[in-house]
Amino acid sequence: MQIEIRRAEQEDAAALRDLYAMPGAQSGTLQLPFPSLVIWEQRLTPREGHTVLVAEADGLLVGNLSLQVEPNPRRRHVAHIGMAVRDDWAGRGVGSRLMAAATDLADNWLGLRRLELTVYADNLAALALYRKAGFVEEGRARAFALRNGELVDALYMARLRD
Ligand SMILES: CC(C)(COP(=O)(O)OP(=O)(O)OC[C@H]1O[C@@H](n2cnc3c(N)ncnc32)[C@H](O)[C@@H]1OP(=O)(O)O)[C@@H](O)C(=O)NCCC(=O)NCCS
């Protein structure tokens, strides 16, 4: 199946809402139940330093990655990444394609030096993907977030371009 990576458009809001409402995507991120279409539309409103990529397969939006460059002038070499793939498309290379597009953009077009993210410490699929992309663990945030009634730890990871 051909996977296309493109920038998200305003019309993708409903598909993104539905992707992040899936049990795996919700529990791997900071999304809440009962997501709102209006909030997703606002998230897609263009803003400085924000790039939202989506992966599409045969017209279906199957994955998303957002890259936000830090606005502070002394941290303009840094961006934060968040991502998710549809539950029924996990483990099929979509996350790797999105991450490759994001690191190419960061390294070769935006001139960024440091990419940051947080990941739940027990999210083995995400950890495998991030390590493969060159991220390393920099620390552990205990009781980072509430997930289905339980406080869970997260790891801070970053990737430095030489
Ligand atoms: C984490 C996530 C983005 C990974 O995307 P994906 O499309 O499933 O990942 P890929 O298929 O590209 O696999 C990437 C690597 O991870 C490995 N991997 C995938 N699932 C795995 C698992 N359950 N356990 C261990 N490794 C796994 C793959 O083998 C692959 O490595 P390889 O290329 O060396 O074989 C996706 O599973 C997801 O969206 N999960 C729910 C939301 C979430 O956790 N988002 C991340 C928030 S930090």
mmCIF file of C-alpha atoms and ligand atoms in Angstrom:
data_model
loop_
_atom_site.group_PDB
_atom_site.id
_atom_site.type_symbol
_atom_site.label_atom_id
_atom_site.label_comp_id
_atom_site.label_asym_id
_atom_site.label_seq_id
_atom_site.Cartn_x
_atom_site.Cartn_y
_atom_site.Cartn_z
ATOM 1 C CA MET A 1 0.000 0.000 0.000
ATOM 2 C CA GLN A 2 1.336 3.417 -1.023
ATOM 3 C CA ILE A 3 1.691 5.837 1.912
ATOM 4 C CA GLU A 4 1.787 9.546 1.111
ATOM 5 C CA ILE A 5 3.145 12.111 3.575
ATOM 6 C CA ARG A 6 1.696 15.606 3.219
ATOM 7 C CA ARG A 7 0.959 18.694 5.280
ATOM 8 C CA ALA A 8 -2.366 18.596 7.124
ATOM 9 C CA GLU A 9 -5.186 20.801 5.887
ATOM 10 C CA GLN A 10 -8.150 22.246 7.776
ATOM 11 C CA GLU A 11 -10.356 19.528 6.232
ATOM 12 C CA ASP A 12 -8.350 16.852 8.113
ATOM 13 C CA ALA A 13 -9.746 17.915 11.504
ATOM 14 C CA ALA A 14 -12.440 15.232 11.753
ATOM 15 C CA ALA A 15 -10.076 12.433 10.686
ATOM 16 C CA LEU A 16 -7.499 13.577 13.265
ATOM 17 C CA ARG A 17 -10.157 13.739 15.974
ATOM 18 C CA ASP A 18 -11.192 10.171 15.120
ATOM 19 C CA LEU A 19 -7.576 8.918 14.999
ATOM 20 C CA TYR A 20 -6.756 10.277 18.475
ATOM 21 C CA ALA A 21 -10.054 8.884 19.881
ATOM 22 C CA MET A 22 -8.872 5.316 19.157
ATOM 23 C CA PRO A 23 -7.925 3.472 22.382
ATOM 24 C CA GLY A 24 -4.229 2.995 21.539
ATOM 25 C CA ALA A 25 -3.713 6.521 20.244
ATOM 26 C CA GLN A 26 -5.539 8.024 23.219
ATOM 27 C CA SER A 27 -3.628 6.004 25.806
ATOM 28 C CA GLY A 28 -0.248 6.704 24.148
ATOM 29 C CA THR A 29 -0.777 10.478 24.119
ATOM 30 C CA LEU A 30 -2.284 13.194 26.316
ATOM 31 C CA GLN A 31 -5.658 13.237 24.532
ATOM 32 C CA LEU A 32 -8.890 13.119 26.545
ATOM 33 C CA PRO A 33 -12.067 11.138 25.791
ATOM 34 C CA PHE A 34 -14.909 12.933 23.967
ATOM 35 C CA PRO A 35 -12.717 14.978 21.622
ATOM 36 C CA SER A 36 -14.137 18.080 19.986
ATOM 37 C CA LEU A 37 -14.090 18.861 16.279
ATOM 38 C CA VAL A 38 -13.749 22.596 16.984
ATOM 39 C CA ILE A 39 -10.653 22.017 19.102
ATOM 40 C CA TRP A 40 -9.082 19.955 16.304
ATOM 41 C CA GLU A 41 -9.916 22.691 13.807
ATOM 42 C CA GLN A 42 -8.182 25.214 16.092
ATOM 43 C CA ARG A 43 -5.128 22.951 16.325
ATOM 44 C CA LEU A 44 -4.894 23.055 12.531
ATOM 45 C CA THR A 45 -5.028 26.841 12.344
ATOM 46 C CA PRO A 46 -1.623 27.866 10.952
ATOM 47 C CA ARG A 47 0.765 29.303 13.550
ATOM 48 C CA GLU A 48 4.406 30.308 13.566
ATOM 49 C CA GLY A 49 6.821 27.386 13.706
ATOM 50 C CA HIS A 50 4.114 24.709 13.666
ATOM 51 C CA THR A 51 4.160 21.955 11.030
ATOM 52 C CA VAL A 52 1.465 19.295 11.017
ATOM 53 C CA LEU A 53 2.127 16.295 8.780
ATOM 54 C CA VAL A 54 -0.273 13.483 7.994
ATOM 55 C CA ALA A 55 0.172 10.078 6.405
ATOM 56 C CA GLU A 56 -2.480 8.992 3.948
ATOM 57 C CA ALA A 57 -3.106 5.544 2.491
ATOM 58 C CA ASP A 58 -5.658 5.197 -0.271
ATOM 59 C CA GLY A 59 -7.486 8.341 0.874
ATOM 60 C CA LEU A 60 -7.537 7.327 4.564
ATOM 61 C CA LEU A 61 -5.653 9.469 7.098
ATOM 62 C CA VAL A 62 -3.587 6.851 8.947
ATOM 63 C CA GLY A 63 -1.035 8.885 10.934
ATOM 64 C CA ASN A 64 -0.043 12.317 12.190
ATOM 65 C CA LEU A 65 3.102 14.048 13.380
ATOM 66 C CA SER A 66 3.309 17.627 14.678
ATOM 67 C CA LEU A 67 6.517 19.574 14.981
ATOM 68 C CA GLN A 68 6.535 22.818 16.961
ATOM 69 C CA VAL A 69 9.640 25.010 16.876
ATOM 70 C CA GLU A 70 10.340 26.742 20.179
ATOM 71 C CA PRO A 71 9.447 30.456 20.029
ATOM 72 C CA ASN A 72 12.099 31.625 22.524
ATOM 73 C CA PRO A 73 14.972 33.131 20.466
ATOM 74 C CA ARG A 74 17.542 31.163 22.436
ATOM 75 C CA ARG A 75 15.698 27.902 21.718
ATOM 76 C CA ARG A 76 14.984 28.428 18.043
ATOM 77 C CA HIS A 77 17.207 25.440 17.285
ATOM 78 C CA VAL A 78 14.761 23.171 19.129
ATOM 79 C CA ALA A 79 11.416 21.630 18.192
ATOM 80 C CA HIS A 80 8.986 19.394 20.060
ATOM 81 C CA ILE A 81 7.409 16.400 18.340
ATOM 82 C CA GLY A 82 4.118 14.590 18.973
ATOM 83 C CA MET A 83 2.656 11.796 16.876
ATOM 84 C CA ALA A 84 0.177 8.950 16.550
ATOM 85 C CA VAL A 85 -0.874 6.315 14.048
ATOM 86 C CA ARG A 86 -4.359 4.818 13.709
ATOM 87 C CA ASP A 87 -4.663 1.695 15.906
ATOM 88 C CA ASP A 88 -5.525 -0.459 12.895
ATOM 89 C CA TRP A 89 -2.407 0.807 11.056
ATOM 90 C CA ALA A 90 0.137 0.480 13.878
ATOM 91 C CA GLY A 91 3.234 -1.628 13.201
ATOM 92 C CA ARG A 92 3.083 -1.159 9.412
ATOM 93 C CA GLY A 93 5.786 1.459 8.980
ATOM 94 C CA VAL A 94 3.601 4.585 9.039
ATOM 95 C CA GLY A 95 5.303 6.027 12.129
ATOM 96 C CA SER A 96 8.727 5.440 10.578
ATOM 97 C CA ARG A 97 7.682 7.266 7.388
ATOM 98 C CA LEU A 98 6.351 10.244 9.362
ATOM 99 C CA MET A 99 9.480 10.407 11.510
ATOM 100 C CA ALA A 100 11.750 10.255 8.447
ATOM 101 C CA ALA A 101 9.833 13.176 6.911
ATOM 102 C CA ALA A 102 10.067 15.157 10.153
ATOM 103 C CA THR A 103 13.802 14.596 10.658
ATOM 104 C CA ASP A 104 14.485 15.535 7.006
ATOM 105 C CA LEU A 105 12.479 18.741 7.478
ATOM 106 C CA ALA A 106 14.214 19.520 10.771
ATOM 107 C CA ASP A 107 17.755 18.742 9.590
ATOM 108 C CA ASN A 108 17.775 19.900 5.991
ATOM 109 C CA TRP A 109 15.195 22.674 5.737
ATOM 110 C CA LEU A 110 14.647 24.218 9.157
ATOM 111 C CA GLY A 111 18.255 23.848 10.342
ATOM 112 C CA LEU A 112 17.190 22.565 13.756
ATOM 113 C CA ARG A 113 19.759 21.030 16.108
ATOM 114 C CA ARG A 114 17.592 19.390 18.741
ATOM 115 C CA LEU A 115 14.285 17.485 18.578
ATOM 116 C CA GLU A 116 12.508 16.758 21.848
ATOM 117 C CA LEU A 117 9.604 14.566 22.875
ATOM 118 C CA THR A 118 8.056 12.814 25.850
ATOM 119 C CA VAL A 119 6.928 9.202 25.775
ATOM 120 C CA TYR A 120 5.271 6.981 28.378
ATOM 121 C CA ALA A 121 7.946 4.724 29.827
ATOM 122 C CA ASP A 122 5.965 1.560 28.937
ATOM 123 C CA ASN A 123 5.246 2.532 25.307
ATOM 124 C CA LEU A 124 7.519 -0.050 23.673
ATOM 125 C CA ALA A 125 6.444 0.632 20.088
ATOM 126 C CA ALA A 126 7.129 4.356 20.420
ATOM 127 C CA LEU A 127 10.443 3.763 22.202
ATOM 128 C CA ALA A 128 11.554 1.440 19.390
ATOM 129 C CA LEU A 129 10.616 4.001 16.755
ATOM 130 C CA TYR A 130 12.326 6.903 18.525
ATOM 131 C CA ARG A 131 15.527 5.009 19.276
ATOM 132 C CA LYS A 132 15.662 3.936 15.633
ATOM 133 C CA ALA A 133 15.393 7.630 14.640
ATOM 134 C CA GLY A 134 18.326 8.576 16.886
ATOM 135 C CA PHE A 135 16.522 9.795 20.012
ATOM 136 C CA VAL A 136 18.111 8.990 23.356
ATOM 137 C CA GLU A 137 16.616 9.051 26.839
ATOM 138 C CA GLU A 138 17.549 12.083 28.929
ATOM 139 C CA GLY A 139 15.431 11.625 32.021
ATOM 140 C CA ARG A 140 12.331 10.210 33.644
ATOM 141 C CA ALA A 141 9.318 12.200 34.796
ATOM 142 C CA ARG A 142 7.585 10.278 37.573
ATOM 143 C CA ALA A 143 3.768 10.366 37.755
ATOM 144 C CA PHE A 144 3.822 12.420 34.560
ATOM 145 C CA ALA A 145 0.180 11.983 33.552
ATOM 146 C CA LEU A 146 -3.063 10.288 34.467
ATOM 147 C CA ARG A 147 -3.888 7.428 32.108
ATOM 148 C CA ASN A 148 -7.149 5.573 32.630
ATOM 149 C CA GLY A 149 -7.084 6.042 36.423
ATOM 150 C CA GLU A 150 -3.355 5.461 36.915
ATOM 151 C CA LEU A 151 -0.438 7.882 37.144
ATOM 152 C CA VAL A 152 2.257 6.805 34.698
ATOM 153 C CA ASP A 153 5.875 7.794 34.171
ATOM 154 C CA ALA A 154 7.220 9.375 31.013
ATOM 155 C CA LEU A 155 10.695 9.554 29.532
ATOM 156 C CA TYR A 156 12.225 12.713 28.109
ATOM 157 C CA MET A 157 13.971 11.910 24.850
ATOM 158 C CA ALA A 158 15.911 14.071 22.425
ATOM 159 C CA ARG A 159 17.826 13.749 19.179
ATOM 160 C CA LEU A 160 20.779 16.050 18.501
ATOM 161 C CA ARG A 161 22.015 16.766 14.991
ATOM 162 C CA ASP A 162 25.796 16.986 14.931
HETATM 163 C C1 LIG B 1 4.128 4.644 18.549
HETATM 164 C C2 LIG B 1 3.661 4.715 17.117
HETATM 165 C C3 LIG B 1 3.666 6.160 16.625
HETATM 166 C C4 LIG B 1 4.638 3.900 16.232
HETATM 167 O O1 LIG B 1 4.225 3.998 14.878
HETATM 168 P P1 LIG B 1 4.114 2.687 13.998
HETATM 169 O O2 LIG B 1 3.636 3.047 12.647
HETATM 170 O O3 LIG B 1 3.316 1.694 14.740
HETATM 171 O O4 LIG B 1 5.659 2.242 13.962
HETATM 172 P P2 LIG B 1 6.427 1.469 12.803
HETATM 173 O O5 LIG B 1 5.533 0.420 12.219
HETATM 174 O O6 LIG B 1 7.005 2.459 11.863
HETATM 175 O O7 LIG B 1 7.576 0.745 13.637
HETATM 176 C C5 LIG B 1 8.692 1.466 14.124
HETATM 177 C C6 LIG B 1 9.647 0.527 14.801
HETATM 178 O O8 LIG B 1 9.102 0.127 16.050
HETATM 179 C C7 LIG B 1 9.045 -1.295 16.132
HETATM 180 N N1 LIG B 1 7.812 -1.640 16.822
HETATM 181 C C8 LIG B 1 6.560 -1.437 16.369
HETATM 182 N N2 LIG B 1 5.670 -1.882 17.275
HETATM 183 C C9 LIG B 1 6.400 -2.375 18.313
HETATM 184 C C10 LIG B 1 6.064 -2.956 19.575
HETATM 185 N N3 LIG B 1 4.779 -3.127 19.930
HETATM 186 N N4 LIG B 1 7.060 -3.328 20.402
HETATM 187 C C11 LIG B 1 8.370 -3.159 20.047
HETATM 188 N N5 LIG B 1 8.739 -2.598 18.866
HETATM 189 C C12 LIG B 1 7.768 -2.220 18.017
HETATM 190 C C13 LIG B 1 9.024 -1.781 14.701
HETATM 191 O O9 LIG B 1 9.561 -3.078 14.608
HETATM 192 C C14 LIG B 1 9.867 -0.746 14.004
HETATM 193 O O10 LIG B 1 11.247 -1.033 14.080
HETATM 194 P P3 LIG B 1 12.003 -1.711 12.818
HETATM 195 O O11 LIG B 1 11.786 -0.785 11.666
HETATM 196 O O12 LIG B 1 13.413 -1.784 13.287
HETATM 197 O O13 LIG B 1 11.345 -3.031 12.610
HETATM 198 C C15 LIG B 1 2.249 4.096 16.942
HETATM 199 O O14 LIG B 1 2.275 2.759 17.323
HETATM 200 C C16 LIG B 1 1.196 4.848 17.729
HETATM 201 O O15 LIG B 1 0.674 5.823 17.253
HETATM 202 N N6 LIG B 1 0.836 4.387 18.952
HETATM 203 C C17 LIG B 1 -0.233 5.022 19.733
HETATM 204 C C18 LIG B 1 0.001 6.497 20.034
HETATM 205 C C19 LIG B 1 1.376 6.732 20.593
HETATM 206 O O16 LIG B 1 1.851 5.967 21.406
HETATM 207 N N7 LIG B 1 2.004 7.810 20.106
HETATM 208 C C20 LIG B 1 3.352 8.159 20.554
HETATM 209 C C21 LIG B 1 3.277 9.137 21.655
HETATM 210 S S1 LIG B 1 4.888 9.476 22.377
#
